[in-house]
Amino acid sequence: MKNRAHPDKLQAKLEGETARKAPGVILLQVDGLARRQFESALASGRLPFLQSMVGSGSHSLLSFYPGQPSSTPAVQAEIVYGKRCAVPAFSFYDAERGEDYRMYGAAWARRVSELASQEAASLLEGGGSYANIYSAGARRARYCGEQNTAGHWLEEISLLRLVRLAISYPGRAAKVIWLCLVEVLLAVRDCVKGVISRGDLASELKFVVARVGVSIALREAIRFRMMEGIKEGLPVLHANFFGYDEQAHRRGPESEFAHWSLKGIDGAIRKICRCAKEKGGREYSVIVFSDHGQESVVPYEEEHGESFDDKVQALFGENGFHVREGGALSAIMERAQYAARSLVGLVDDEEVVGKRWIRVKSMGPVAHIYVQNGLPVESKREWARRIVSESGIQIAFYRDELGDPVCVTEDGEGDLGLLLELLRACEHPFAREVVADTELMVKAGLSGDVIALGWRPGRRSLSFARERGAHGGPGMEECHGFALLPSGFQRNRSWVRGLDLRDAAFELSGRCPVGNAVTRTHPERPESEVLQLASYNVHGGVGCDRRLDPDRIAAVVSRLHADVVCFQEAFESADGRVSLESALRRRWCEDLSYDFLPLHEKRGVRYGVAIASKRPFRVVRSEGFELSDRRFSRLEPRGAQAVEFELSGERVWVANTHFGLAAGERQAQAKALLEDSWLGDAASKLPVALAGDFNAGPNSTTIELLRSRFKDTQNALEGRRTQASFLSWAPIRRIDHILTTDQWTVASAGSFQGRGARVASDHLPVFADLKLDTREAVSA
């Protein structure tokens, strides 16, 4: 008689066969390898397995465009969360929170990941993430920036664990040890050459250890973890091999020193693909790509005899400013310094008493210059011009009064069309895409007050770090990576970017992204106790196509289905021929209640805030802020409005405001609004709704101040992701808010992405349907 299989074992076998039939996807990232260097490595035999993928026809070779900045944190956020320009650089400063961000630090990587995940599903949810910036909710994650803590690494290299692995896999352990010894010998030889040519013994010795750790030990650890996840049958796995990138930073992207690491990476990819085919828990599709390339650069300090920090100090230090020490190190050296300082608890020095600090964030060919409490537009223009004329930099950016990028070059000043001309003159393959993403980067809010580019058309770029290879800017090499996609997955163009890889990974793994934005299509509610409120920064009537069209704004408002709209950057020409009010009366509501508070004038047009309503209202207060701190007196004037309605027999207030660009200014304006003379007294007695462009994210100090009296309407809706409103064509920041007191119940809230909204302004409108809770309301 035949033995019957145990029911539990039979069920496990059936489940295993079912899982094996399920699709999965593996993303393998070769960090920093430009397409030109990739093709050179193919020709020299450094990448035999990847050559076989191309030659067999199983995969199609495409170019990969990284966006701006051309850096790993930005590209991986685009792939994992669908967010373009989630960060402006690898290292930057958040004025709202008063924190320096370096994306290999656990707290900062986790913070960016949390913000990005609020509005989009993670590609790696339930999967594996290895040596990436973001763990991204992966079921298995190791060596990621979000985990870059002493505890994580002590656990990973604990003696007991290493001994256990050596006993379990003696052959592999012996091979890794042998590879490390060979790499040590090569590293020592290269160290001697480096000391002879550059004389920097301490730096060269540090790099010997780093080279062996990244190129051998970490590479093999990533391979081992990936194979574990493949056997486990995780639906999506993403690993980043950054040995080439780190070594190219040190010696240059074309150096033999950097290209040596590619053969080992190719071997690791071959073993992972073989494991996926023979032992994988799913039918895996494989994508191999580089997130960006690297430019061959000259260190700024080497060409000009001083660091860029020192140059900024020399240019602006005499006017009461002081550059805070930050340093511009190559990525791997700054990682080492950061880890060492963190372990012993060292922090940056306190700012020099009596002087406003300047922070220069410059890990590569892009430098973001931040100034304490910000700068007025005229000062930003002066700084940008001086940087271009006196520091050896050819291109700089700043934001004008409306937050639009201004490009300053040696030949003049204008919009980003100047950058487009320079890129086209160099026959840049992604000129238009670079300009669009640069605009996104400059306007995203976390960029510096002034941005300096080390990229030089027709010449080797400058890097503000001590390195020979760099990336982060618009150069032709750093913006031109490669991608190998399964041949069955086609695109209607010869290149892809992070969003395309995200779509491909979801499709190949048989999963669907969630978290799509809500489009507001329902009609006005007839119930008198519901207030349909919206807030809309209309950018002076100028759309993303740079065309002034008030009627287009009014058409978007008509599709909002709101009865009260608070406007920021409302406008009216001096002769009255062009105005937001007249367009609204033509296209939305002829019998309109309207209050316009002009705050400043530019080229014959007055700009300010406005409230428009189908309901009659009484203006309670409408005037500019009078802040006691004189530091803000030279900044663009800001103000607020408060009007009173009658709703269900109750008195209610709606307030509208537009806060400033500097963090300290925004906090002062928030405190002013909370005073009894503005909203403080009313908020304790009446239902109040406060709307506007606060230029501050939901977790900023500014919004936290306002939350002492108000609640966030989007956060009040459980079970639904919040929705960003800026920038309109690629929403990445939630800086437009509708806040209410507790007397309101939020029925619906979000950003409006209906027809025309993505073009009419650089902000999307935000809306909230508010129902008055009569049990809490105070009678008139």
PDB file of C-alpha atoms in Angstrom, residues 96-321:
ATOM      1  CA  GLU A  96      10.895  74.655   8.705  1.00  0.00           C
ATOM      2  CA  ARG A  97      12.331  72.064  11.041  1.00  0.00           C
ATOM      3  CA  GLY A  98      15.787  73.629  11.372  1.00  0.00           C
ATOM      4  CA  GLU A  99      17.488  70.375  10.402  1.00  0.00           C
ATOM      5  CA  ASP A 100      20.339  69.422   8.092  1.00  0.00           C
ATOM      6  CA  TYR A 101      19.476  66.454   5.884  1.00  0.00           C
ATOM      7  CA  ARG A 102      22.021  63.910   4.651  1.00  0.00           C
ATOM      8  CA  MET A 103      20.182  61.116   2.955  1.00  0.00           C
ATOM      9  CA  TYR A 104      22.329  58.292   4.305  1.00  0.00           C
ATOM     10  CA  GLY A 105      21.282  59.231   7.860  1.00  0.00           C
ATOM     11  CA  ALA A 106      18.508  57.002   9.226  1.00  0.00           C
ATOM     12  CA  ALA A 107      16.354  59.822  10.614  1.00  0.00           C
ATOM     13  CA  TRP A 108      16.462  61.881   7.419  1.00  0.00           C
ATOM     14  CA  ALA A 109      15.883  58.982   5.013  1.00  0.00           C
ATOM     15  CA  ARG A 110      12.983  57.829   7.181  1.00  0.00           C
ATOM     16  CA  ARG A 111      11.541  61.330   7.240  1.00  0.00           C
ATOM     17  CA  VAL A 112      11.530  61.671   3.454  1.00  0.00           C
ATOM     18  CA  SER A 113      10.076  58.178   3.141  1.00  0.00           C
ATOM     19  CA  GLU A 114       7.251  59.021   5.537  1.00  0.00           C
ATOM     20  CA  LEU A 115       6.344  62.189   3.632  1.00  0.00           C
ATOM     21  CA  ALA A 116       6.430  60.478   0.236  1.00  0.00           C
ATOM     22  CA  SER A 117       4.405  57.484   1.415  1.00  0.00           C
ATOM     23  CA  GLN A 118       1.521  59.699   2.572  1.00  0.00           C
ATOM     24  CA  GLU A 119       0.359  60.156  -0.999  1.00  0.00           C
ATOM     25  CA  ALA A 120       1.460  57.045  -2.885  1.00  0.00           C
ATOM     26  CA  ALA A 121       1.793  53.321  -2.341  1.00  0.00           C
ATOM     27  CA  SER A 122       5.300  51.953  -1.965  1.00  0.00           C
ATOM     28  CA  LEU A 123       6.463  49.703  -4.782  1.00  0.00           C
ATOM     29  CA  LEU A 124       8.419  47.610  -2.252  1.00  0.00           C
ATOM     30  CA  GLU A 125       5.538  46.974   0.171  1.00  0.00           C
ATOM     31  CA  GLY A 126       5.849  43.328   1.229  1.00  0.00           C
ATOM     32  CA  GLY A 127       9.057  42.895  -0.781  1.00  0.00           C
ATOM     33  CA  GLY A 128      12.782  43.282  -0.231  1.00  0.00           C
ATOM     34  CA  SER A 129      15.024  46.376  -0.125  1.00  0.00           C
ATOM     35  CA  TYR A 130      18.794  46.038   0.101  1.00  0.00           C
ATOM     36  CA  ALA A 131      21.390  48.854   0.272  1.00  0.00           C
ATOM     37  CA  ASN A 132      18.857  51.442  -0.918  1.00  0.00           C
ATOM     38  CA  ILE A 133      18.099  54.824   0.615  1.00  0.00           C
ATOM     39  CA  TYR A 134      14.549  53.790   1.553  1.00  0.00           C
ATOM     40  CA  SER A 135      13.346  50.604   3.240  1.00  0.00           C
ATOM     41  CA  ALA A 136       9.950  51.667   1.888  1.00  0.00           C
ATOM     42  CA  GLY A 137       7.822  49.273   3.925  1.00  0.00           C
ATOM     43  CA  ALA A 138       9.661  46.218   2.588  1.00  0.00           C
ATOM     44  CA  ARG A 139       9.140  42.933   4.402  1.00  0.00           C
ATOM     45  CA  ARG A 140      12.882  42.276   4.274  1.00  0.00           C
ATOM     46  CA  ALA A 141      15.230  45.274   4.371  1.00  0.00           C
ATOM     47  CA  ARG A 142      18.929  45.473   5.129  1.00  0.00           C
ATOM     48  CA  TYR A 143      21.732  48.034   4.724  1.00  0.00           C
ATOM     49  CA  CYS A 144      19.316  50.843   3.791  1.00  0.00           C
ATOM     50  CA  GLY A 145      19.667  54.518   4.651  1.00  0.00           C
ATOM     51  CA  GLU A 146      16.594  54.283   6.899  1.00  0.00           C
ATOM     52  CA  GLN A 147      18.465  51.628   8.910  1.00  0.00           C
ATOM     53  CA  ASN A 148      21.841  53.360   9.020  1.00  0.00           C
ATOM     54  CA  THR A 149      22.270  53.145  12.782  1.00  0.00           C
ATOM     55  CA  ALA A 150      25.003  51.724  14.964  1.00  0.00           C
ATOM     56  CA  GLY A 151      22.629  49.007  16.197  1.00  0.00           C
ATOM     57  CA  HIS A 152      21.853  47.806  12.691  1.00  0.00           C
ATOM     58  CA  TRP A 153      25.503  47.476  11.720  1.00  0.00           C
ATOM     59  CA  LEU A 154      26.575  45.927  15.048  1.00  0.00           C
ATOM     60  CA  GLU A 155      23.907  43.287  14.574  1.00  0.00           C
ATOM     61  CA  GLU A 156      25.008  42.677  10.985  1.00  0.00           C
ATOM     62  CA  ILE A 157      28.706  42.224  11.798  1.00  0.00           C
ATOM     63  CA  SER A 158      28.354  40.537  15.187  1.00  0.00           C
ATOM     64  CA  LEU A 159      31.011  37.843  15.701  1.00  0.00           C
ATOM     65  CA  LEU A 160      28.444  35.195  16.602  1.00  0.00           C
ATOM     66  CA  ARG A 161      26.470  35.793  13.411  1.00  0.00           C
ATOM     67  CA  LEU A 162      29.572  35.776  11.207  1.00  0.00           C
ATOM     68  CA  VAL A 163      30.765  32.515  12.760  1.00  0.00           C
ATOM     69  CA  ARG A 164      27.333  30.962  12.244  1.00  0.00           C
ATOM     70  CA  LEU A 165      27.330  32.013   8.572  1.00  0.00           C
ATOM     71  CA  ALA A 166      30.875  30.682   8.076  1.00  0.00           C
ATOM     72  CA  ILE A 167      29.846  27.293   9.504  1.00  0.00           C
ATOM     73  CA  SER A 168      26.645  27.178   7.420  1.00  0.00           C
ATOM     74  CA  TYR A 169      28.307  28.299   4.182  1.00  0.00           C
ATOM     75  CA  PRO A 170      32.041  27.464   4.485  1.00  0.00           C
ATOM     76  CA  GLY A 171      32.718  27.619   0.731  1.00  0.00           C
ATOM     77  CA  ARG A 172      31.135  31.052   0.317  1.00  0.00           C
ATOM     78  CA  ALA A 173      32.825  32.376   3.462  1.00  0.00           C
ATOM     79  CA  ALA A 174      36.248  31.254   2.219  1.00  0.00           C
ATOM     80  CA  LYS A 175      35.628  32.891  -1.148  1.00  0.00           C
ATOM     81  CA  VAL A 176      34.587  36.209   0.442  1.00  0.00           C
ATOM     82  CA  ILE A 177      37.685  36.203   2.635  1.00  0.00           C
ATOM     83  CA  TRP A 178      39.880  35.506  -0.402  1.00  0.00           C
ATOM     84  CA  LEU A 179      38.229  38.306  -2.403  1.00  0.00           C
ATOM     85  CA  CYS A 180      38.725  40.725   0.506  1.00  0.00           C
ATOM     86  CA  LEU A 181      42.418  39.858   0.726  1.00  0.00           C
ATOM     87  CA  VAL A 182      42.874  40.411  -3.017  1.00  0.00           C
ATOM     88  CA  GLU A 183      41.021  43.717  -2.796  1.00  0.00           C
ATOM     89  CA  VAL A 184      43.182  44.808   0.142  1.00  0.00           C
ATOM     90  CA  LEU A 185      46.334  44.211  -1.897  1.00  0.00           C
ATOM     91  CA  LEU A 186      44.909  46.154  -4.842  1.00  0.00           C
ATOM     92  CA  ALA A 187      43.693  48.928  -2.553  1.00  0.00           C
ATOM     93  CA  VAL A 188      47.099  49.268  -0.876  1.00  0.00           C
ATOM     94  CA  ARG A 189      48.785  49.479  -4.280  1.00  0.00           C
ATOM     95  CA  ASP A 190      46.319  52.143  -5.390  1.00  0.00           C
ATOM     96  CA  CYS A 191      46.718  53.946  -2.057  1.00  0.00           C
ATOM     97  CA  VAL A 192      50.470  54.284  -2.684  1.00  0.00           C
ATOM     98  CA  LYS A 193      49.789  55.679  -6.154  1.00  0.00           C
ATOM     99  CA  GLY A 194      47.265  58.101  -4.716  1.00  0.00           C
ATOM    100  CA  VAL A 195      49.648  59.348  -2.026  1.00  0.00           C
ATOM    101  CA  ILE A 196      52.395  59.876  -4.621  1.00  0.00           C
ATOM    102  CA  SER A 197      50.112  61.831  -6.956  1.00  0.00           C
ATOM    103  CA  ARG A 198      48.045  63.717  -4.348  1.00  0.00           C
ATOM    104  CA  GLY A 199      49.898  63.434  -1.060  1.00  0.00           C
ATOM    105  CA  ASP A 200      46.722  62.903   1.004  1.00  0.00           C
ATOM    106  CA  LEU A 201      47.829  59.936   3.139  1.00  0.00           C
ATOM    107  CA  ALA A 202      45.033  60.048   5.751  1.00  0.00           C
ATOM    108  CA  SER A 203      42.277  60.173   3.159  1.00  0.00           C
ATOM    109  CA  GLU A 204      43.848  57.391   1.094  1.00  0.00           C
ATOM    110  CA  LEU A 205      44.184  55.088   4.123  1.00  0.00           C
ATOM    111  CA  LYS A 206      40.531  55.644   5.061  1.00  0.00           C
ATOM    112  CA  PHE A 207      39.489  54.736   1.565  1.00  0.00           C
ATOM    113  CA  VAL A 208      41.335  51.386   1.646  1.00  0.00           C
ATOM    114  CA  VAL A 209      38.940  50.148   4.347  1.00  0.00           C
ATOM    115  CA  ALA A 210      35.908  51.708   2.684  1.00  0.00           C
ATOM    116  CA  ARG A 211      36.815  50.209  -0.689  1.00  0.00           C
ATOM    117  CA  VAL A 212      37.089  46.680   0.663  1.00  0.00           C
ATOM    118  CA  GLY A 213      33.909  47.049   2.691  1.00  0.00           C
ATOM    119  CA  VAL A 214      31.761  48.397  -0.160  1.00  0.00           C
ATOM    120  CA  SER A 215      33.255  46.568  -3.145  1.00  0.00           C
ATOM    121  CA  ILE A 216      33.495  43.099  -1.592  1.00  0.00           C
ATOM    122  CA  ALA A 217      31.900  42.592   1.818  1.00  0.00           C
ATOM    123  CA  LEU A 218      28.747  44.616   1.265  1.00  0.00           C
ATOM    124  CA  ARG A 219      28.346  43.435  -2.336  1.00  0.00           C
ATOM    125  CA  GLU A 220      28.416  39.806  -1.229  1.00  0.00           C
ATOM    126  CA  ALA A 221      26.087  40.502   1.688  1.00  0.00           C
ATOM    127  CA  ILE A 222      23.577  42.119  -0.700  1.00  0.00           C
ATOM    128  CA  ARG A 223      23.800  39.126  -3.040  1.00  0.00           C
ATOM    129  CA  PHE A 224      23.218  36.699  -0.164  1.00  0.00           C
ATOM    130  CA  ARG A 225      20.208  38.646   1.143  1.00  0.00           C
ATOM    131  CA  MET A 226      18.720  38.938  -2.348  1.00  0.00           C
ATOM    132  CA  MET A 227      18.960  35.184  -2.870  1.00  0.00           C
ATOM    133  CA  GLU A 228      17.235  34.609   0.465  1.00  0.00           C
ATOM    134  CA  GLY A 229      14.361  36.877  -0.604  1.00  0.00           C
ATOM    135  CA  ILE A 230      14.117  35.187  -4.004  1.00  0.00           C
ATOM    136  CA  LYS A 231      13.837  31.743  -2.418  1.00  0.00           C
ATOM    137  CA  GLU A 232      11.244  33.116  -0.013  1.00  0.00           C
ATOM    138  CA  GLY A 233       9.193  34.291  -2.996  1.00  0.00           C
ATOM    139  CA  LEU A 234       8.974  38.008  -2.203  1.00  0.00           C
ATOM    140  CA  PRO A 235       6.927  39.755  -4.934  1.00  0.00           C
ATOM    141  CA  VAL A 236       9.415  42.562  -5.636  1.00  0.00           C
ATOM    142  CA  LEU A 237      13.061  42.974  -4.672  1.00  0.00           C
ATOM    143  CA  HIS A 238      15.302  45.987  -5.201  1.00  0.00           C
ATOM    144  CA  ALA A 239      19.054  45.984  -4.560  1.00  0.00           C
ATOM    145  CA  ASN A 240      21.599  48.729  -5.129  1.00  0.00           C
ATOM    146  CA  PHE A 241      25.251  47.900  -5.883  1.00  0.00           C
ATOM    147  CA  PHE A 242      27.100  51.173  -5.286  1.00  0.00           C
ATOM    148  CA  GLY A 243      30.723  50.020  -5.366  1.00  0.00           C
ATOM    149  CA  TYR A 244      31.368  51.585  -8.778  1.00  0.00           C
ATOM    150  CA  ASP A 245      29.728  54.877  -7.782  1.00  0.00           C
ATOM    151  CA  GLU A 246      31.835  55.255  -4.652  1.00  0.00           C
ATOM    152  CA  GLN A 247      35.082  54.485  -6.449  1.00  0.00           C
ATOM    153  CA  ALA A 248      34.214  56.715  -9.400  1.00  0.00           C
ATOM    154  CA  HIS A 249      33.741  59.582  -6.936  1.00  0.00           C
ATOM    155  CA  ARG A 250      37.293  58.967  -5.785  1.00  0.00           C
ATOM    156  CA  ARG A 251      39.215  58.497  -9.048  1.00  0.00           C
ATOM    157  CA  GLY A 252      36.751  59.419 -11.795  1.00  0.00           C
ATOM    158  CA  PRO A 253      34.091  57.557 -13.801  1.00  0.00           C
ATOM    159  CA  GLU A 254      36.530  56.438 -16.539  1.00  0.00           C
ATOM    160  CA  SER A 255      39.264  55.231 -14.197  1.00  0.00           C
ATOM    161  CA  GLU A 256      40.462  51.643 -14.119  1.00  0.00           C
ATOM    162  CA  PHE A 257      40.101  51.971 -10.357  1.00  0.00           C
ATOM    163  CA  ALA A 258      36.302  52.336 -10.738  1.00  0.00           C
ATOM    164  CA  HIS A 259      35.816  49.941 -13.671  1.00  0.00           C
ATOM    165  CA  TRP A 260      37.564  47.153 -11.713  1.00  0.00           C
ATOM    166  CA  SER A 261      34.513  46.866  -9.445  1.00  0.00           C
ATOM    167  CA  LEU A 262      32.134  46.204 -12.350  1.00  0.00           C
ATOM    168  CA  LYS A 263      33.219  42.615 -12.947  1.00  0.00           C
ATOM    169  CA  GLY A 264      32.358  41.715  -9.360  1.00  0.00           C
ATOM    170  CA  ILE A 265      28.966  43.441  -9.656  1.00  0.00           C
ATOM    171  CA  ASP A 266      28.329  41.586 -12.925  1.00  0.00           C
ATOM    172  CA  GLY A 267      29.111  38.303 -11.179  1.00  0.00           C
ATOM    173  CA  ALA A 268      26.739  39.084  -8.325  1.00  0.00           C
ATOM    174  CA  ILE A 269      23.950  39.920 -10.802  1.00  0.00           C
ATOM    175  CA  ARG A 270      24.615  36.638 -12.657  1.00  0.00           C
ATOM    176  CA  LYS A 271      24.255  34.608  -9.455  1.00  0.00           C
ATOM    177  CA  ILE A 272      21.080  36.448  -8.467  1.00  0.00           C
ATOM    178  CA  CYS A 273      19.498  35.858 -11.881  1.00  0.00           C
ATOM    179  CA  ARG A 274      20.507  32.186 -11.829  1.00  0.00           C
ATOM    180  CA  CYS A 275      18.961  31.801  -8.369  1.00  0.00           C
ATOM    181  CA  ALA A 276      15.769  33.480  -9.575  1.00  0.00           C
ATOM    182  CA  LYS A 277      15.523  31.069 -12.504  1.00  0.00           C
ATOM    183  CA  GLU A 278      16.404  27.864 -10.662  1.00  0.00           C
ATOM    184  CA  LYS A 279      15.282  28.390  -7.076  1.00  0.00           C
ATOM    185  CA  GLY A 280      12.960  31.402  -7.135  1.00  0.00           C
ATOM    186  CA  GLY A 281       9.651  31.242  -5.337  1.00  0.00           C
ATOM    187  CA  ARG A 282       8.087  33.136  -8.284  1.00  0.00           C
ATOM    188  CA  GLU A 283       8.457  33.617 -12.008  1.00  0.00           C
ATOM    189  CA  TYR A 284      10.717  36.643 -11.766  1.00  0.00           C
ATOM    190  CA  SER A 285      11.296  39.296 -14.407  1.00  0.00           C
ATOM    191  CA  VAL A 286      14.605  41.160 -14.041  1.00  0.00           C
ATOM    192  CA  ILE A 287      15.306  44.857 -14.617  1.00  0.00           C
ATOM    193  CA  VAL A 288      18.901  46.085 -14.475  1.00  0.00           C
ATOM    194  CA  PHE A 289      19.540  49.823 -14.526  1.00  0.00           C
ATOM    195  CA  SER A 290      21.780  52.652 -13.373  1.00  0.00           C
ATOM    196  CA  ASP A 291      20.046  55.472 -11.535  1.00  0.00           C
ATOM    197  CA  HIS A 292      22.375  58.132 -12.996  1.00  0.00           C
ATOM    198  CA  GLY A 293      25.861  58.566 -14.422  1.00  0.00           C
ATOM    199  CA  GLN A 294      28.842  60.554 -13.246  1.00  0.00           C
ATOM    200  CA  GLU A 295      30.680  63.525 -14.693  1.00  0.00           C
ATOM    201  CA  SER A 296      34.444  63.720 -14.756  1.00  0.00           C
ATOM    202  CA  VAL A 297      35.005  66.854 -12.660  1.00  0.00           C
ATOM    203  CA  VAL A 298      37.591  69.215 -11.225  1.00  0.00           C
ATOM    204  CA  PRO A 299      37.303  70.004  -7.505  1.00  0.00           C
ATOM    205  CA  TYR A 300      36.412  73.668  -6.998  1.00  0.00           C
ATOM    206  CA  GLU A 301      39.082  74.033  -4.341  1.00  0.00           C
ATOM    207  CA  GLU A 302      41.767  72.690  -6.684  1.00  0.00           C
ATOM    208  CA  GLU A 303      40.924  75.149  -9.478  1.00  0.00           C
ATOM    209  CA  HIS A 304      40.304  78.247  -7.334  1.00  0.00           C
ATOM    210  CA  GLY A 305      42.640  77.690  -4.400  1.00  0.00           C
ATOM    211  CA  GLU A 306      39.862  77.851  -1.771  1.00  0.00           C
ATOM    212  CA  SER A 307      36.697  75.971  -0.944  1.00  0.00           C
ATOM    213  CA  PHE A 308      33.331  77.231  -2.149  1.00  0.00           C
ATOM    214  CA  ASP A 309      32.330  77.785   1.499  1.00  0.00           C
ATOM    215  CA  ASP A 310      35.306  80.115   1.893  1.00  0.00           C
ATOM    216  CA  LYS A 311      34.394  81.916  -1.311  1.00  0.00           C
ATOM    217  CA  VAL A 312      30.819  82.486  -0.105  1.00  0.00           C
ATOM    218  CA  GLN A 313      32.182  83.746   3.200  1.00  0.00           C
ATOM    219  CA  ALA A 314      34.481  86.156   1.366  1.00  0.00           C
ATOM    220  CA  LEU A 315      31.652  87.444  -0.836  1.00  0.00           C
ATOM    221  CA  PHE A 316      28.970  87.961   1.801  1.00  0.00           C
ATOM    222  CA  GLY A 317      30.635  87.709   5.204  1.00  0.00           C
ATOM    223  CA  GLU A 318      31.235  91.464   5.499  1.00  0.00           C
ATOM    224  CA  ASN A 319      27.459  92.145   5.624  1.00  0.00           C
ATOM    225  CA  GLY A 320      26.718  90.421   8.906  1.00  0.00           C
ATOM    226  CA  PHE A 321      26.663  86.836   7.619  1.00  0.00           C
TER     227      PHE A 321
END
